[in-house]
Amino acid sequence: MAEVPMELARRLVGANPARLTVRGLNWGPQGMAPIVRDIDFSVEPGEMLAVVGPNGAGKSSLLRCLYRFHRPSQGAVLLDGEDIWALKPRSIARRVATVLQEPASDFGLSVAEIIELGLTPHLDQFSDPAYGPVEDALALMNLTPFAGRDFGSLSGGEKQRVMIARALVQKPDLLILDEPTNHLDIRHQLEVLDLLAGLPTTVIVSLHDLALASAHADRVLVLEQGRSVQLGTPLEALTPDNIRRIFAVEAAIDSHPATGRPRFSFHLNSSDP
Ligand code: ADP
Ligand code: MG
């Protein structure tokens, strides 16, 4: 992926990056206390927002509200000003692509066929379901040699890259990814996050790795027990005090000598047991 031009990636995404607005959002299973509470934020067209927070903070639940899987108990999610629950699922599928945490393990399909599924929402617009975007996406994700392989035979990291490729051929104006790097080796983690940061489309990505989030995202939303407790640039949202309070670790922050981006490293408080 390193030498693949960003132009290739740009051809794959939609032409109208979306603005997403979340207003007074609450969600919880019926009859239970809300899991996502009083969330307000907006993501600008082309921006990359990282959602971080400890395990169980509500990152996946929040994202499920954003891609119209969970219907809010209160509040609303607006895509370019329109309530996503007032839109048809198909019109959402044409604009919003997702990469979820547990990709189905085995569809009995090849890698290229899985990626082609991303074209489904657009099929009636293309007279010929062009193979071009699939090849572009395979190349972009270093998957060309895997095109004919059975998806079920891939490693976790390879599957994760296939699911990203599938989301890209969907030509999203908004790309939502739930911890897309957790199975990737360090090289692919950096490549995927660089790619996401360089895409002109709007990106919302949950990450449990604060260092990755701060090195790549424009802004960071910090969740704690279902609430948004910080929202800002990495340096604004992830101060040592905030990190100590929310994640119970000490953070040292400096500037990376190669990239100039904030660099985080962590240690336990020496008085911790
Ligand atoms: P994260 O992705 O930040 O680890 P989740 O959004 O997966 O957090 O979960 C937040 C909390 O809500 C967890 O305690 C989880 O067990 C609970 N939870 C999530 N979805 C449901 C559900 N459908 N029913 C009951 N509890 C849920
Ligand atoms: Mg999660």
Tab-separated table of C-alpha atoms and ligand atoms in Angstrom:
chain	number	residue	atom	x	y	z
A	1	MET	CA	0.000	0.000	0.000
A	2	ALA	CA	2.911	2.320	0.658
A	3	GLU	CA	3.591	3.102	-2.983
A	4	VAL	CA	-0.050	3.059	-4.055
A	5	PRO	CA	-0.968	6.653	-4.917
A	6	MET	CA	-3.555	8.381	-2.796
A	7	GLU	CA	-5.268	9.094	-6.113
A	8	LEU	CA	-6.292	5.444	-6.245
A	9	ALA	CA	-7.864	5.696	-2.806
A	10	ARG	CA	-9.617	8.927	-3.756
A	11	ARG	CA	-11.222	7.293	-6.800
A	12	LEU	CA	-12.862	4.799	-4.490
A	13	VAL	CA	-14.698	7.126	-2.145
A	14	GLY	CA	-17.778	9.270	-2.732
A	15	ALA	CA	-17.670	12.783	-4.132
A	16	ASN	CA	-19.768	14.442	-1.425
A	17	PRO	CA	-18.235	13.942	2.031
A	18	ALA	CA	-21.021	13.953	4.591
A	19	ARG	CA	-21.603	16.069	7.676
A	20	LEU	CA	-22.885	14.000	10.575
A	21	THR	CA	-24.645	15.645	13.483
A	22	VAL	CA	-25.571	13.888	16.714
A	23	ARG	CA	-28.087	15.642	18.938
A	24	GLY	CA	-29.053	14.626	22.464
A	25	LEU	CA	-28.471	10.971	21.636
A	26	ASN	CA	-29.461	8.306	24.143
A	27	TRP	CA	-29.630	4.598	23.442
A	28	GLY	CA	-30.084	1.509	25.570
A	29	PRO	CA	-31.794	-1.857	25.259
A	30	GLN	CA	-35.516	-1.783	26.077
A	31	GLY	CA	-36.135	-1.627	29.825
A	32	MET	CA	-32.465	-1.050	30.690
A	33	ALA	CA	-30.525	2.043	31.691
A	34	PRO	CA	-29.110	3.892	28.678
A	35	ILE	CA	-25.712	2.687	27.456
A	36	VAL	CA	-25.070	5.795	25.353
A	37	ARG	CA	-26.067	9.007	27.097
A	38	ASP	CA	-26.594	12.668	26.172
A	39	ILE	CA	-24.201	12.658	23.234
A	40	ASP	CA	-23.854	15.811	21.126
A	41	PHE	CA	-21.253	16.355	18.449
A	42	SER	CA	-20.857	16.980	14.795
A	43	VAL	CA	-18.300	15.769	12.271
A	44	GLU	CA	-17.453	18.056	9.386
A	45	PRO	CA	-17.208	16.902	5.754
A	46	GLY	CA	-13.841	15.254	5.192
A	47	GLU	CA	-12.916	15.200	8.861
A	48	MET	CA	-11.545	12.118	10.623
A	49	LEU	CA	-12.910	11.646	14.141
A	50	ALA	CA	-11.502	8.969	16.444
A	51	VAL	CA	-13.784	7.599	19.170
A	52	VAL	CA	-11.780	6.309	22.126
A	53	GLY	CA	-12.601	5.076	25.614
A	54	PRO	CA	-11.942	2.157	27.946
A	55	ASN	CA	-13.463	-1.276	27.248
A	56	GLY	CA	-17.220	-1.130	27.665
A	57	ALA	CA	-17.351	2.685	27.406
A	58	GLY	CA	-19.946	2.457	24.640
A	59	LYS	CA	-17.869	2.965	21.475
A	60	SER	CA	-19.504	0.153	19.481
A	61	SER	CA	-22.970	1.101	20.765
A	62	LEU	CA	-22.478	4.722	19.693
A	63	LEU	CA	-21.267	3.675	16.235
A	64	ARG	CA	-24.291	1.358	15.852
A	65	CYS	CA	-26.505	4.413	16.395
A	66	LEU	CA	-24.562	6.318	13.718
A	67	TYR	CA	-24.995	3.685	11.000
A	68	ARG	CA	-28.689	3.200	11.668
A	69	PHE	CA	-28.558	-0.131	13.446
A	70	HIS	CA	-29.756	1.085	16.862
A	71	ARG	CA	-32.662	3.499	16.813
A	72	PRO	CA	-32.054	6.233	19.409
A	73	SER	CA	-34.281	6.118	22.509
A	74	GLN	CA	-33.899	9.908	22.531
A	75	GLY	CA	-32.274	12.423	20.240
A	76	ALA	CA	-31.292	12.048	16.613
A	77	VAL	CA	-28.493	11.372	14.160
A	78	LEU	CA	-28.517	13.643	11.103
A	79	LEU	CA	-26.747	12.955	7.824
A	80	ASP	CA	-26.349	16.295	6.044
A	81	GLY	CA	-29.230	17.585	8.140
A	82	GLU	CA	-31.616	14.658	7.567
A	83	ASP	CA	-32.608	12.234	10.311
A	84	ILE	CA	-31.147	8.857	9.289
A	85	TRP	CA	-34.350	7.127	10.424
A	86	ALA	CA	-36.320	9.238	7.935
A	87	LEU	CA	-34.074	8.026	5.087
A	88	LYS	CA	-34.486	4.730	3.238
A	89	PRO	CA	-31.933	2.058	4.202
A	90	ARG	CA	-30.826	1.961	0.573
A	91	SER	CA	-30.059	5.666	0.437
A	92	ILE	CA	-27.989	5.245	3.622
A	93	ALA	CA	-26.174	2.280	2.034
A	94	ARG	CA	-25.266	4.464	-0.928
A	95	ARG	CA	-23.552	6.995	1.296
A	96	VAL	CA	-22.433	5.233	4.481
A	97	ALA	CA	-20.097	2.230	4.604
A	98	THR	CA	-19.077	0.338	7.726
A	99	VAL	CA	-16.248	-1.908	8.816
A	100	LEU	CA	-17.436	-3.845	11.844
A	101	GLN	CA	-15.589	-5.671	14.560
A	102	GLU	CA	-16.587	-9.236	13.842
A	103	PRO	CA	-16.517	-9.872	10.107
A	104	ALA	CA	-18.522	-12.994	9.299
A	105	SER	CA	-15.981	-15.788	9.301
A	106	ASP	CA	-16.899	-17.723	6.196
A	107	PHE	CA	-19.362	-16.920	3.438
A	108	GLY	CA	-17.957	-19.549	1.075
A	109	LEU	CA	-16.966	-16.682	-1.234
A	110	SER	CA	-13.634	-15.580	-2.636
A	111	VAL	CA	-11.933	-12.367	-1.528
A	112	ALA	CA	-12.851	-10.613	-4.797
A	113	GLU	CA	-16.490	-11.719	-4.431
A	114	ILE	CA	-16.689	-10.396	-0.875
A	115	ILE	CA	-15.318	-7.033	-2.012
A	116	GLU	CA	-17.779	-6.956	-4.933
A	117	LEU	CA	-20.629	-7.117	-2.411
A	118	GLY	CA	-19.709	-3.504	-1.606
A	119	LEU	CA	-20.976	-2.521	-5.048
A	120	THR	CA	-24.503	-3.787	-4.274
A	121	PRO	CA	-26.085	-0.451	-3.264
A	122	HIS	CA	-24.981	1.069	-6.589
A	123	LEU	CA	-25.753	-1.801	-8.959
A	124	ASP	CA	-28.738	-0.160	-10.618
A	125	GLN	CA	-26.554	2.856	-11.422
A	126	PHE	CA	-23.857	0.920	-13.240
A	127	SER	CA	-24.926	-0.838	-16.429
A	128	ASP	CA	-21.880	-3.008	-16.037
A	129	PRO	CA	-20.939	-3.858	-12.451
A	130	ALA	CA	-17.434	-2.648	-13.245
A	131	TYR	CA	-14.645	-4.798	-11.947
A	132	GLY	CA	-12.384	-1.717	-11.841
A	133	PRO	CA	-13.108	-0.579	-8.281
A	134	VAL	CA	-12.622	-4.096	-6.947
A	135	GLU	CA	-9.175	-4.288	-8.525
A	136	ASP	CA	-8.317	-0.832	-7.216
A	137	ALA	CA	-9.414	-1.809	-3.713
A	138	LEU	CA	-7.474	-5.089	-3.865
A	139	ALA	CA	-4.330	-3.200	-4.888
A	140	LEU	CA	-4.848	-0.518	-2.270
A	141	MET	CA	-5.152	-3.023	0.567
A	142	ASN	CA	-2.234	-5.234	-0.616
A	143	LEU	CA	-4.708	-7.991	-1.413
A	144	THR	CA	-4.205	-8.576	-5.151
A	145	PRO	CA	-2.542	-11.985	-4.630
A	146	PHE	CA	-5.495	-13.016	-2.433
A	147	ALA	CA	-8.252	-12.166	-4.960
A	148	GLY	CA	-9.162	-15.780	-5.699
A	149	ARG	CA	-8.643	-17.141	-2.184
A	150	ASP	CA	-11.531	-18.404	-0.087
A	151	PHE	CA	-12.318	-15.608	2.384
A	152	GLY	CA	-12.672	-18.132	5.215
A	153	SER	CA	-9.049	-19.212	4.789
A	154	LEU	CA	-7.586	-15.746	5.512
A	155	SER	CA	-5.944	-14.599	8.740
A	156	GLY	CA	-7.741	-12.091	10.974
A	157	GLY	CA	-5.669	-9.200	9.658
A	158	GLU	CA	-6.202	-10.190	6.026
A	159	LYS	CA	-9.961	-10.421	6.627
A	160	GLN	CA	-9.919	-6.999	8.217
A	161	ARG	CA	-8.240	-5.553	5.101
A	162	VAL	CA	-10.843	-7.269	2.880
A	163	MET	CA	-13.650	-5.661	4.877
A	164	ILE	CA	-12.003	-2.240	4.490
A	165	ALA	CA	-11.676	-2.852	0.725
A	166	ARG	CA	-15.355	-3.794	0.570
A	167	ALA	CA	-16.336	-0.603	2.411
A	168	LEU	CA	-14.245	1.493	-0.003
A	169	VAL	CA	-15.835	0.122	-3.196
A	170	GLN	CA	-19.163	1.196	-1.715
A	171	LYS	CA	-17.951	4.750	-2.514
A	172	PRO	CA	-18.858	6.095	0.902
A	173	ASP	CA	-19.395	9.744	1.776
A	174	LEU	CA	-19.134	8.611	5.403
A	175	LEU	CA	-17.004	5.694	6.521
A	176	ILE	CA	-17.593	4.240	9.996
A	177	LEU	CA	-15.084	1.706	11.331
A	178	ASP	CA	-15.184	-0.131	14.665
A	179	GLU	CA	-11.614	-0.887	15.795
A	180	PRO	CA	-10.421	-1.703	12.273
A	181	THR	CA	-6.786	-2.174	13.290
A	182	ASN	CA	-7.034	-4.662	16.141
A	183	HIS	CA	-5.874	-7.668	14.078
A	184	LEU	CA	-3.329	-5.780	11.983
A	185	ASP	CA	0.436	-5.815	12.357
A	186	ILE	CA	2.119	-2.476	13.001
A	187	ARG	CA	2.873	-1.782	9.333
A	188	HIS	CA	-0.746	-2.364	8.273
A	189	GLN	CA	-2.062	-0.393	11.272
A	190	LEU	CA	-0.097	2.662	10.182
A	191	GLU	CA	-0.954	2.173	6.512
A	192	VAL	CA	-4.681	1.833	7.192
A	193	LEU	CA	-4.779	4.880	9.467
A	194	ASP	CA	-2.703	6.975	7.047
A	195	LEU	CA	-5.050	5.917	4.274
A	196	LEU	CA	-8.152	6.827	6.311
A	197	ALA	CA	-6.674	10.198	7.299
A	198	GLY	CA	-5.858	10.981	3.659
A	199	LEU	CA	-9.283	10.109	2.236
A	200	PRO	CA	-11.434	13.088	1.309
A	201	THR	CA	-14.450	11.288	2.773
A	202	THR	CA	-15.712	11.775	6.341
A	203	VAL	CA	-14.344	9.083	8.662
A	204	ILE	CA	-15.466	8.039	12.147
A	205	VAL	CA	-13.282	5.324	13.633
A	206	SER	CA	-13.233	3.753	17.070
A	207	LEU	CA	-9.766	2.853	18.307
A	208	HIS	CA	-8.689	1.526	21.650
A	209	ASP	CA	-5.118	2.675	20.989
A	210	LEU	CA	-4.777	6.301	22.111
A	211	ALA	CA	-1.374	6.638	20.449
A	212	LEU	CA	-2.794	5.641	17.052
A	213	ALA	CA	-5.822	7.895	17.512
A	214	SER	CA	-3.720	10.912	18.391
A	215	ALA	CA	-1.232	10.290	15.593
A	216	HIS	CA	-3.883	10.222	12.852
A	217	ALA	CA	-7.246	11.769	13.770
A	218	ASP	CA	-8.242	15.405	13.309
A	219	ARG	CA	-10.313	15.258	16.492
A	220	VAL	CA	-10.866	12.753	19.262
A	221	LEU	CA	-14.110	11.995	21.122
A	222	VAL	CA	-13.499	10.360	24.494
A	223	LEU	CA	-16.291	8.193	25.880
A	224	GLU	CA	-16.553	7.177	29.505
A	225	GLN	CA	-19.486	5.089	30.765
A	226	GLY	CA	-21.565	6.006	27.745
A	227	ARG	CA	-20.962	9.741	27.972
A	228	SER	CA	-18.863	12.022	25.817
A	229	VAL	CA	-16.368	13.483	28.288
A	230	GLN	CA	-13.883	15.143	25.910
A	231	LEU	CA	-14.001	16.300	22.310
A	232	GLY	CA	-11.207	18.173	20.591
A	233	THR	CA	-7.889	17.878	18.834
A	234	PRO	CA	-5.754	15.028	20.204
A	235	LEU	CA	-3.802	17.446	22.400
A	236	GLU	CA	-6.984	19.102	23.700
A	237	ALA	CA	-8.896	15.890	24.402
A	238	LEU	CA	-6.059	13.669	25.580
A	239	THR	CA	-4.300	15.686	28.249
A	240	PRO	CA	-2.294	13.761	30.861
A	241	ASP	CA	-4.927	14.679	33.468
A	242	ASN	CA	-7.782	13.367	31.320
A	243	ILE	CA	-5.881	10.188	30.517
A	244	ARG	CA	-5.108	9.570	34.198
A	245	ARG	CA	-8.740	10.094	35.216
A	246	ILE	CA	-10.356	8.088	32.401
A	247	PHE	CA	-7.820	5.348	31.649
A	248	ALA	CA	-5.992	5.186	35.012
A	249	VAL	CA	-2.530	5.433	33.450
A	250	GLU	CA	0.152	8.113	33.346
A	251	ALA	CA	0.900	9.631	29.947
A	252	ALA	CA	3.977	11.353	28.612
A	253	ILE	CA	3.310	13.474	25.524
A	254	ASP	CA	5.881	14.957	23.185
A	255	SER	CA	6.169	15.634	19.498
A	256	HIS	CA	7.199	12.837	17.160
A	257	PRO	CA	10.559	13.791	15.609
A	258	ALA	CA	9.602	12.354	12.194
A	259	THR	CA	5.950	13.419	11.818
A	260	GLY	CA	5.602	16.377	14.193
A	261	ARG	CA	2.344	14.796	15.460
A	262	PRO	CA	1.748	14.352	19.174
A	263	ARG	CA	3.406	11.198	20.499
A	264	PHE	CA	2.013	9.441	23.554
A	265	SER	CA	3.613	6.888	25.790
A	266	PHE	CA	2.096	5.362	28.888
A	267	HIS	CA	3.113	3.905	32.217
A	268	LEU	CA	1.463	2.908	35.452
A	269	ASN	CA	1.673	5.282	38.371
A	270	SER	CA	4.650	4.074	40.430
A	271	SER	CA	2.417	3.935	43.485
A	272	ASP	CA	-0.047	1.589	41.710
A	273	PRO	CA	0.023	-1.964	43.003
B	1	ADP	P1	-17.057	-0.643	23.772
B	1	ADP	O1	-17.236	-0.836	22.307
B	1	ADP	O2	-16.612	0.730	24.151
B	1	ADP	O3	-16.162	-1.677	24.402
B	1	ADP	P2	-19.870	-1.400	23.887
B	1	ADP	O4	-20.631	-0.332	23.200
B	1	ADP	O5	-19.644	-2.664	23.163
B	1	ADP	O6	-18.501	-0.790	24.468
B	1	ADP	O7	-20.628	-1.751	25.223
B	1	ADP	C1	-20.899	-0.814	26.247
B	1	ADP	C2	-21.627	-1.507	27.380
B	1	ADP	O8	-22.954	-1.797	26.983
B	1	ADP	C3	-21.016	-2.847	27.769
B	1	ADP	O9	-21.122	-2.991	29.152
B	1	ADP	C4	-21.880	-3.859	27.025
B	1	ADP	O10	-21.907	-5.083	27.690
B	1	ADP	C5	-23.235	-3.188	27.079
B	1	ADP	N1	-24.092	-3.524	25.912
B	1	ADP	C6	-23.853	-3.221	24.622
B	1	ADP	N2	-24.869	-3.640	23.825
B	1	ADP	C7	-25.766	-4.225	24.648
B	1	ADP	C8	-27.039	-4.852	24.438
B	1	ADP	N3	-27.584	-4.971	23.210
B	1	ADP	N4	-27.685	-5.341	25.529
B	1	ADP	C9	-27.149	-5.208	26.768
B	1	ADP	N5	-25.982	-4.632	27.023
B	1	ADP	C10	-25.280	-4.142	25.991
B	2	MG	MG	-16.449	-2.123	20.952
